[in-house]
mmCIF file of C-alpha atoms and ligand atoms in Angstrom:
data_model
loop_
_atom_site.group_PDB
_atom_site.id
_atom_site.type_symbol
_atom_site.label_atom_id
_atom_site.label_comp_id
_atom_site.label_asym_id
_atom_site.label_seq_id
_atom_site.Cartn_x
_atom_site.Cartn_y
_atom_site.Cartn_z
ATOM 1 C CA MET A 1 97.900 37.635 -80.752
ATOM 2 C CA SER A 2 94.978 38.957 -78.687
ATOM 3 C CA ILE A 3 95.267 41.024 -75.525
ATOM 4 C CA ARG A 4 96.056 39.055 -72.367
ATOM 5 C CA THR A 5 93.438 38.939 -69.610
ATOM 6 C CA ARG A 6 93.939 41.778 -67.128
ATOM 7 C CA ALA A 7 93.814 41.189 -63.375
ATOM 8 C CA LYS A 8 92.776 43.393 -60.452
ATOM 9 C CA ILE A 9 93.586 42.634 -56.815
ATOM 10 C CA CYS A 10 90.968 44.372 -54.680
ATOM 11 C CA GLY A 11 90.701 45.289 -51.023
ATOM 12 C CA ILE A 12 94.343 46.252 -50.540
ATOM 13 C CA THR A 13 94.985 47.701 -47.053
ATOM 14 C CA ARG A 14 98.731 47.189 -46.470
ATOM 15 C CA SER A 15 101.921 48.183 -48.283
ATOM 16 C CA GLN A 16 103.257 44.619 -48.268
ATOM 17 C CA ASP A 17 100.098 43.409 -49.991
ATOM 18 C CA LEU A 18 100.313 46.185 -52.570
ATOM 19 C CA ASP A 19 103.937 45.217 -53.201
ATOM 20 C CA ALA A 20 102.933 41.570 -53.622
ATOM 21 C CA ALA A 21 100.201 42.488 -56.135
ATOM 22 C CA VAL A 22 102.586 44.664 -58.164
ATOM 23 C CA ALA A 23 105.352 42.038 -58.051
ATOM 24 C CA ALA A 24 102.919 39.341 -59.222
ATOM 25 C CA GLY A 25 101.941 41.447 -62.245
ATOM 26 C CA ALA A 26 98.531 42.847 -61.275
ATOM 27 C CA ASP A 27 97.162 45.392 -63.752
ATOM 28 C CA ALA A 28 95.013 47.137 -61.133
ATOM 29 C CA VAL A 29 94.672 47.370 -57.383
ATOM 30 C CA GLY A 30 91.507 48.306 -55.521
ATOM 31 C CA PHE A 31 90.964 50.297 -52.334
ATOM 32 C CA VAL A 32 87.655 50.005 -50.483
ATOM 33 C CA PHE A 33 86.315 53.368 -49.291
ATOM 34 C CA TYR A 34 83.084 51.824 -47.940
ATOM 35 C CA ALA A 35 83.320 52.287 -44.177
ATOM 36 C CA LYS A 36 81.262 49.185 -43.279
ATOM 37 C CA SER A 37 83.662 46.877 -45.094
ATOM 38 C CA PRO A 38 86.323 44.983 -43.121
ATOM 39 C CA ARG A 39 88.624 46.007 -45.984
ATOM 40 C CA TYR A 40 87.928 49.717 -45.529
ATOM 41 C CA LEU A 41 90.956 51.934 -45.918
ATOM 42 C CA ALA A 42 90.984 55.595 -44.926
ATOM 43 C CA PRO A 43 91.709 57.903 -47.883
ATOM 44 C CA GLU A 44 94.835 59.257 -46.218
ATOM 45 C CA ALA A 45 96.232 55.729 -45.787
ATOM 46 C CA ALA A 46 95.270 54.893 -49.361
ATOM 47 C CA ALA A 47 97.131 57.988 -50.563
ATOM 48 C CA THR A 48 100.343 56.668 -49.046
ATOM 49 C CA LEU A 49 99.900 53.365 -50.860
ATOM 50 C CA ILE A 50 98.877 55.045 -54.133
ATOM 51 C CA ALA A 51 102.093 57.081 -54.068
ATOM 52 C CA SER A 52 104.059 53.823 -54.353
ATOM 53 C CA VAL A 53 102.088 52.331 -57.256
ATOM 54 C CA PRO A 54 104.238 52.233 -60.406
ATOM 55 C CA ALA A 55 102.999 53.990 -63.533
ATOM 56 C CA TYR A 56 100.515 52.147 -65.788
ATOM 57 C CA ILE A 57 98.980 50.161 -62.911
ATOM 58 C CA ALA A 58 95.414 51.344 -62.326
ATOM 59 C CA THR A 59 94.331 52.357 -58.827
ATOM 60 C CA VAL A 60 90.608 51.812 -58.286
ATOM 61 C CA GLY A 61 88.581 53.513 -55.558
ATOM 62 C CA LEU A 62 85.531 51.513 -54.499
ATOM 63 C CA PHE A 63 82.340 53.206 -53.270
ATOM 64 C CA VAL A 64 78.888 52.066 -52.089
ATOM 65 C CA ASN A 65 76.138 54.702 -52.432
ATOM 66 C CA ALA A 66 78.500 57.579 -51.649
ATOM 67 C CA SER A 67 77.409 61.115 -52.522
ATOM 68 C CA THR A 68 79.230 63.096 -55.160
ATOM 69 C CA ASP A 69 80.666 65.268 -52.420
ATOM 70 C CA GLU A 70 81.928 62.212 -50.516
ATOM 71 C CA VAL A 71 83.576 60.882 -53.675
ATOM 72 C CA ARG A 72 85.115 64.290 -54.321
ATOM 73 C CA LYS A 73 86.581 64.444 -50.787
ATOM 74 C CA VAL A 74 87.957 60.894 -50.971
ATOM 75 C CA VAL A 75 89.563 61.337 -54.395
ATOM 76 C CA HIS A 76 91.034 64.699 -53.374
ATOM 77 C CA ALA A 77 92.830 62.865 -50.553
ATOM 78 C CA ALA A 78 93.462 59.604 -52.418
ATOM 79 C CA PRO A 79 93.891 60.292 -56.169
ATOM 80 C CA VAL A 80 92.800 56.942 -57.595
ATOM 81 C CA SER A 81 92.835 56.620 -61.371
ATOM 82 C CA MET A 82 89.376 55.020 -61.589
ATOM 83 C CA LEU A 83 86.144 54.751 -59.600
ATOM 84 C CA GLN A 84 84.071 51.612 -58.976
ATOM 85 C CA PHE A 85 80.472 51.929 -57.835
ATOM 86 C CA HIS A 86 79.155 48.913 -55.954
ATOM 87 C CA GLY A 87 75.842 50.122 -54.522
ATOM 88 C CA ASP A 88 72.542 51.221 -56.068
ATOM 89 C CA GLU A 89 74.020 54.186 -57.943
ATOM 90 C CA THR A 90 72.057 55.192 -61.055
ATOM 91 C CA PRO A 91 73.812 56.080 -64.311
ATOM 92 C CA GLU A 92 73.208 59.748 -63.502
ATOM 93 C CA GLN A 93 74.668 59.430 -59.993
ATOM 94 C CA CYS A 94 77.726 57.570 -61.314
ATOM 95 C CA LEU A 95 78.263 60.242 -63.972
ATOM 96 C CA ALA A 96 77.887 63.130 -61.524
ATOM 97 C CA ALA A 97 80.557 61.673 -59.228
ATOM 98 C CA ALA A 98 82.847 60.702 -62.101
ATOM 99 C CA GLU A 99 82.585 64.186 -63.640
ATOM 100 C CA ALA A 100 83.226 65.801 -60.248
ATOM 101 C CA VAL A 101 86.644 64.133 -60.051
ATOM 102 C CA SER A 102 87.276 63.678 -63.776
ATOM 103 C CA ARG A 103 87.738 59.950 -63.479
ATOM 104 C CA PRO A 104 86.313 57.020 -65.466
ATOM 105 C CA PHE A 105 84.118 54.583 -63.553
ATOM 106 C CA MET A 106 83.278 50.891 -63.426
ATOM 107 C CA ARG A 107 79.757 49.812 -62.493
ATOM 108 C CA ALA A 108 79.426 46.627 -60.437
ATOM 109 C CA VAL A 109 76.443 44.443 -61.335
ATOM 110 C CA ARG A 110 74.884 41.934 -58.956
ATOM 111 C CA VAL A 111 74.346 39.002 -61.334
ATOM 112 C CA ARG A 112 71.275 37.051 -60.227
ATOM 113 C CA GLN A 113 70.329 33.599 -61.540
ATOM 114 C CA ASP A 114 67.092 34.985 -63.048
ATOM 115 C CA MET A 115 68.930 37.581 -65.170
ATOM 116 C CA THR A 116 68.882 37.052 -68.930
ATOM 117 C CA ALA A 117 71.515 37.968 -71.492
ATOM 118 C CA ALA A 118 69.173 40.753 -72.606
ATOM 119 C CA ASP A 119 69.050 42.093 -69.041
ATOM 120 C CA LEU A 120 72.835 42.339 -68.859
ATOM 121 C CA LEU A 121 73.136 43.897 -72.320
ATOM 122 C CA GLU A 122 70.436 46.460 -71.430
ATOM 123 C CA TYR A 123 72.198 47.174 -68.151
ATOM 124 C CA GLU A 124 75.367 47.980 -70.053
ATOM 125 C CA ARG A 125 73.504 50.138 -72.611
ATOM 126 C CA ASN A 126 71.962 52.210 -69.815
ATOM 127 C CA TYR A 127 75.356 53.015 -68.296
ATOM 128 C CA ARG A 128 77.247 53.355 -71.582
ATOM 129 C CA ALA A 129 74.696 56.021 -72.516
ATOM 130 C CA VAL A 130 76.248 58.445 -69.995
ATOM 131 C CA GLY A 131 79.304 58.811 -72.193
ATOM 132 C CA PRO A 132 83.036 58.053 -72.258
ATOM 133 C CA LEU A 133 83.526 58.155 -68.488
ATOM 134 C CA PHE A 134 81.775 54.774 -68.297
ATOM 135 C CA ALA A 135 84.619 52.237 -68.365
ATOM 136 C CA GLY A 136 82.597 49.020 -68.156
ATOM 137 C CA LEU A 137 80.736 46.529 -65.980
ATOM 138 C CA LEU A 138 82.205 44.435 -63.182
ATOM 139 C CA LEU A 139 80.041 41.320 -62.884
ATOM 140 C CA ASP A 140 79.844 40.041 -59.321
ATOM 141 C CA ALA A 141 77.798 37.842 -56.984
ATOM 142 C CA PHE A 142 76.856 40.026 -54.054
ATOM 143 C CA VAL A 143 76.647 38.564 -50.532
ATOM 144 C CA ASP A 144 74.375 40.303 -48.017
ATOM 145 C CA GLY A 145 73.942 43.061 -50.568
ATOM 146 C CA TYR A 146 77.630 43.800 -51.062
ATOM 147 C CA GLY A 147 80.687 42.641 -52.910
ATOM 148 C CA GLY A 148 83.766 41.051 -51.457
ATOM 149 C CA GLY A 149 81.759 38.011 -50.444
ATOM 150 C CA GLY A 150 83.769 35.253 -52.081
ATOM 151 C CA LYS A 151 80.704 33.889 -53.907
ATOM 152 C CA VAL A 152 80.703 32.576 -57.476
ATOM 153 C CA PHE A 153 77.781 33.222 -59.803
ATOM 154 C CA ASP A 154 76.733 31.236 -62.904
ATOM 155 C CA TRP A 155 79.216 32.341 -65.576
ATOM 156 C CA SER A 156 76.980 30.908 -68.330
ATOM 157 C CA LEU A 157 74.646 33.875 -67.719
ATOM 158 C CA ILE A 158 77.199 36.199 -69.357
ATOM 159 C CA PRO A 159 76.373 36.844 -73.048
ATOM 160 C CA LYS A 160 79.308 36.142 -75.357
ATOM 161 C CA GLU A 161 79.034 39.582 -76.973
ATOM 162 C CA LEU A 162 79.413 41.220 -73.567
ATOM 163 C CA ALA A 163 82.269 39.091 -72.202
ATOM 164 C CA PRO A 164 85.193 40.901 -73.923
ATOM 165 C CA ARG A 165 84.091 44.171 -72.273
ATOM 166 C CA VAL A 166 83.547 42.999 -68.690
ATOM 167 C CA VAL A 167 85.525 42.431 -65.530
ATOM 168 C CA LEU A 168 84.602 39.011 -64.118
ATOM 169 C CA SER A 169 84.479 38.935 -60.332
ATOM 170 C CA GLY A 170 82.948 37.017 -57.457
ATOM 171 C CA GLY A 171 84.502 34.102 -55.623
ATOM 172 C CA LEU A 172 87.489 33.759 -57.942
ATOM 173 C CA SER A 173 90.735 32.141 -56.820
ATOM 174 C CA ALA A 174 93.758 30.380 -58.286
ATOM 175 C CA GLN A 175 91.667 27.210 -58.163
ATOM 176 C CA ASN A 176 88.879 28.380 -60.505
ATOM 177 C CA VAL A 177 90.127 31.429 -62.435
ATOM 178 C CA THR A 178 91.750 29.428 -65.253
ATOM 179 C CA GLU A 179 88.405 27.717 -65.907
ATOM 180 C CA ALA A 180 86.592 31.046 -65.561
ATOM 181 C CA VAL A 181 88.805 32.789 -68.130
ATOM 182 C CA LEU A 182 88.620 29.880 -70.585
ATOM 183 C CA GLN A 183 84.815 29.720 -70.274
ATOM 184 C CA VAL A 184 84.000 33.433 -70.236
ATOM 185 C CA ARG A 185 87.000 35.079 -71.943
ATOM 186 C CA PRO A 186 86.484 38.369 -70.080
ATOM 187 C CA HIS A 187 88.512 41.549 -70.533
ATOM 188 C CA ALA A 188 89.711 41.182 -66.952
ATOM 189 C CA VAL A 189 89.226 39.375 -63.671
ATOM 190 C CA ASP A 190 88.964 40.739 -60.143
ATOM 191 C CA VAL A 191 89.563 39.057 -56.797
ATOM 192 C CA SER A 192 89.546 39.845 -53.115
ATOM 193 C CA SER A 193 88.576 36.949 -50.805
ATOM 194 C CA GLY A 194 90.356 34.339 -52.921
ATOM 195 C CA VAL A 195 93.791 35.828 -52.265
ATOM 196 C CA GLU A 196 93.384 36.518 -48.543
ATOM 197 C CA LEU A 197 94.482 35.066 -45.212
ATOM 198 C CA SER A 198 91.628 37.049 -43.640
ATOM 199 C CA LYS A 199 89.469 39.944 -44.832
ATOM 200 C CA GLY A 200 91.785 42.775 -45.831
ATOM 201 C CA ILE A 201 94.941 40.728 -45.237
ATOM 202 C CA LYS A 202 96.280 39.337 -48.507
ATOM 203 C CA ASP A 203 98.434 36.234 -48.984
ATOM 204 C CA PRO A 204 101.334 36.942 -51.350
ATOM 205 C CA ALA A 205 101.463 33.290 -52.415
ATOM 206 C CA LYS A 206 97.754 33.276 -53.260
ATOM 207 C CA ILE A 207 98.149 36.519 -55.227
ATOM 208 C CA ALA A 208 101.032 35.074 -57.243
ATOM 209 C CA ALA A 209 99.142 31.813 -57.826
ATOM 210 C CA PHE A 210 96.061 33.740 -58.984
ATOM 211 C CA ILE A 211 97.968 35.833 -61.524
ATOM 212 C CA GLN A 212 99.802 32.690 -62.714
ATOM 213 C CA ALA A 213 96.485 30.853 -63.162
ATOM 214 C CA VAL A 214 95.173 33.728 -65.291
ATOM 215 C CA GLY A 215 98.315 33.455 -67.413
ATOM 216 C CA LEU A 216 97.760 29.709 -67.787
ATOM 217 C CA ALA A 217 94.342 30.369 -69.294
ATOM 218 C CA ASP A 218 95.810 32.908 -71.710
ATOM 219 C CA ALA A 219 98.552 30.473 -72.711
ATOM 220 C CA ARG A 220 95.942 27.799 -73.417
ATOM 221 C CA GLN A 221 94.079 30.339 -75.605
ATOM 222 C CA GLY A 222 97.295 31.133 -77.465
ATOM 223 C CA LYS A 223 97.346 34.729 -76.183
HETATM 224 O O1 LIG B 301 85.648 44.000 -50.880
HETATM 225 C C1 LIG B 301 84.801 44.488 -50.125
HETATM 226 O O2 LIG B 301 84.893 44.467 -48.884
HETATM 227 C C2 LIG B 301 83.594 45.170 -50.706
HETATM 228 C C3 LIG B 301 82.653 45.738 -49.838
HETATM 229 C C4 LIG B 301 81.520 46.365 -50.375
HETATM 230 C C5 LIG B 301 81.349 46.450 -51.750
HETATM 231 C C6 LIG B 301 82.285 45.887 -52.631
HETATM 232 C C7 LIG B 301 83.408 45.241 -52.101
HETATM 233 N N1 LIG B 301 84.349 44.664 -52.952
HETATM 234 C C8 LIG B 301 84.229 44.864 -54.361
HETATM 235 C C9 LIG B 301 85.193 44.148 -55.216
HETATM 236 O O3 LIG B 301 85.533 44.633 -56.299
HETATM 237 C C10 LIG B 301 85.571 42.730 -54.876
HETATM 238 O O4 LIG B 301 86.856 42.481 -55.374
HETATM 239 C C11 LIG B 301 84.560 41.812 -55.582
HETATM 240 O O5 LIG B 301 83.300 42.006 -54.975
HETATM 241 C C12 LIG B 301 84.987 40.348 -55.519
HETATM 242 O O6 LIG B 301 85.140 39.977 -54.177
HETATM 243 P P1 LIG B 301 85.484 38.420 -53.845
HETATM 244 O O7 LIG B 301 84.270 37.619 -54.230
HETATM 245 O O8 LIG B 301 85.774 38.438 -52.379
HETATM 246 O O9 LIG B 301 86.689 38.047 -54.673
#
């Protein structure tokens, strides 16, 4: 019996959406601390939501090119359990911020069609080299330079030896996540647009359907 595929619901801004994600069985919830995002949530508001997250559900704080000091201030106000860097942050910059708040971090990768398996494996090596605070890669298709765009990338670009260590993201929904998990067999999946009524406003039914579709893939794999 192998480990079931984990699921993160990202871009949570309201308590009712957090409740829906927890009730559906999400393993992680994400809060966007990038001010230009329509899903931006102020740290103080995130803290109120974080206080209601049951134990053993990860809370992920999402940053785009924030300074170490900015990360420190946000996490002091909103004590997420994990960081996610979604800008141009170098391994050194990710490590400095992660060490400043003593949190592990995920590194989002913009997967382009011209990337090779070797490129992705080298990318992971470069970040894994910073030490145990590196928690893994989140593979995404950026839109206009950012995440949360609801765009799928070519899953066949993901090397099989990398798949069990990555979070698969980008344009996922209940309609394609079963196929995505069966094809890629990632450690986890992540979704924002695909479970929304509008940016930052989640649909409880879509959240439940997404988590159920992930479970369907696991059942078909005998997990
Ligand atoms: O969600 C955002 O608004 C966002 C803004 C800037 C950088 C990253 C952002 N989201 C990161 C995530 O982890 C999303 O869940 C991921 O990009 C997938 O989004 P979607 O394709 O909408 O499911």
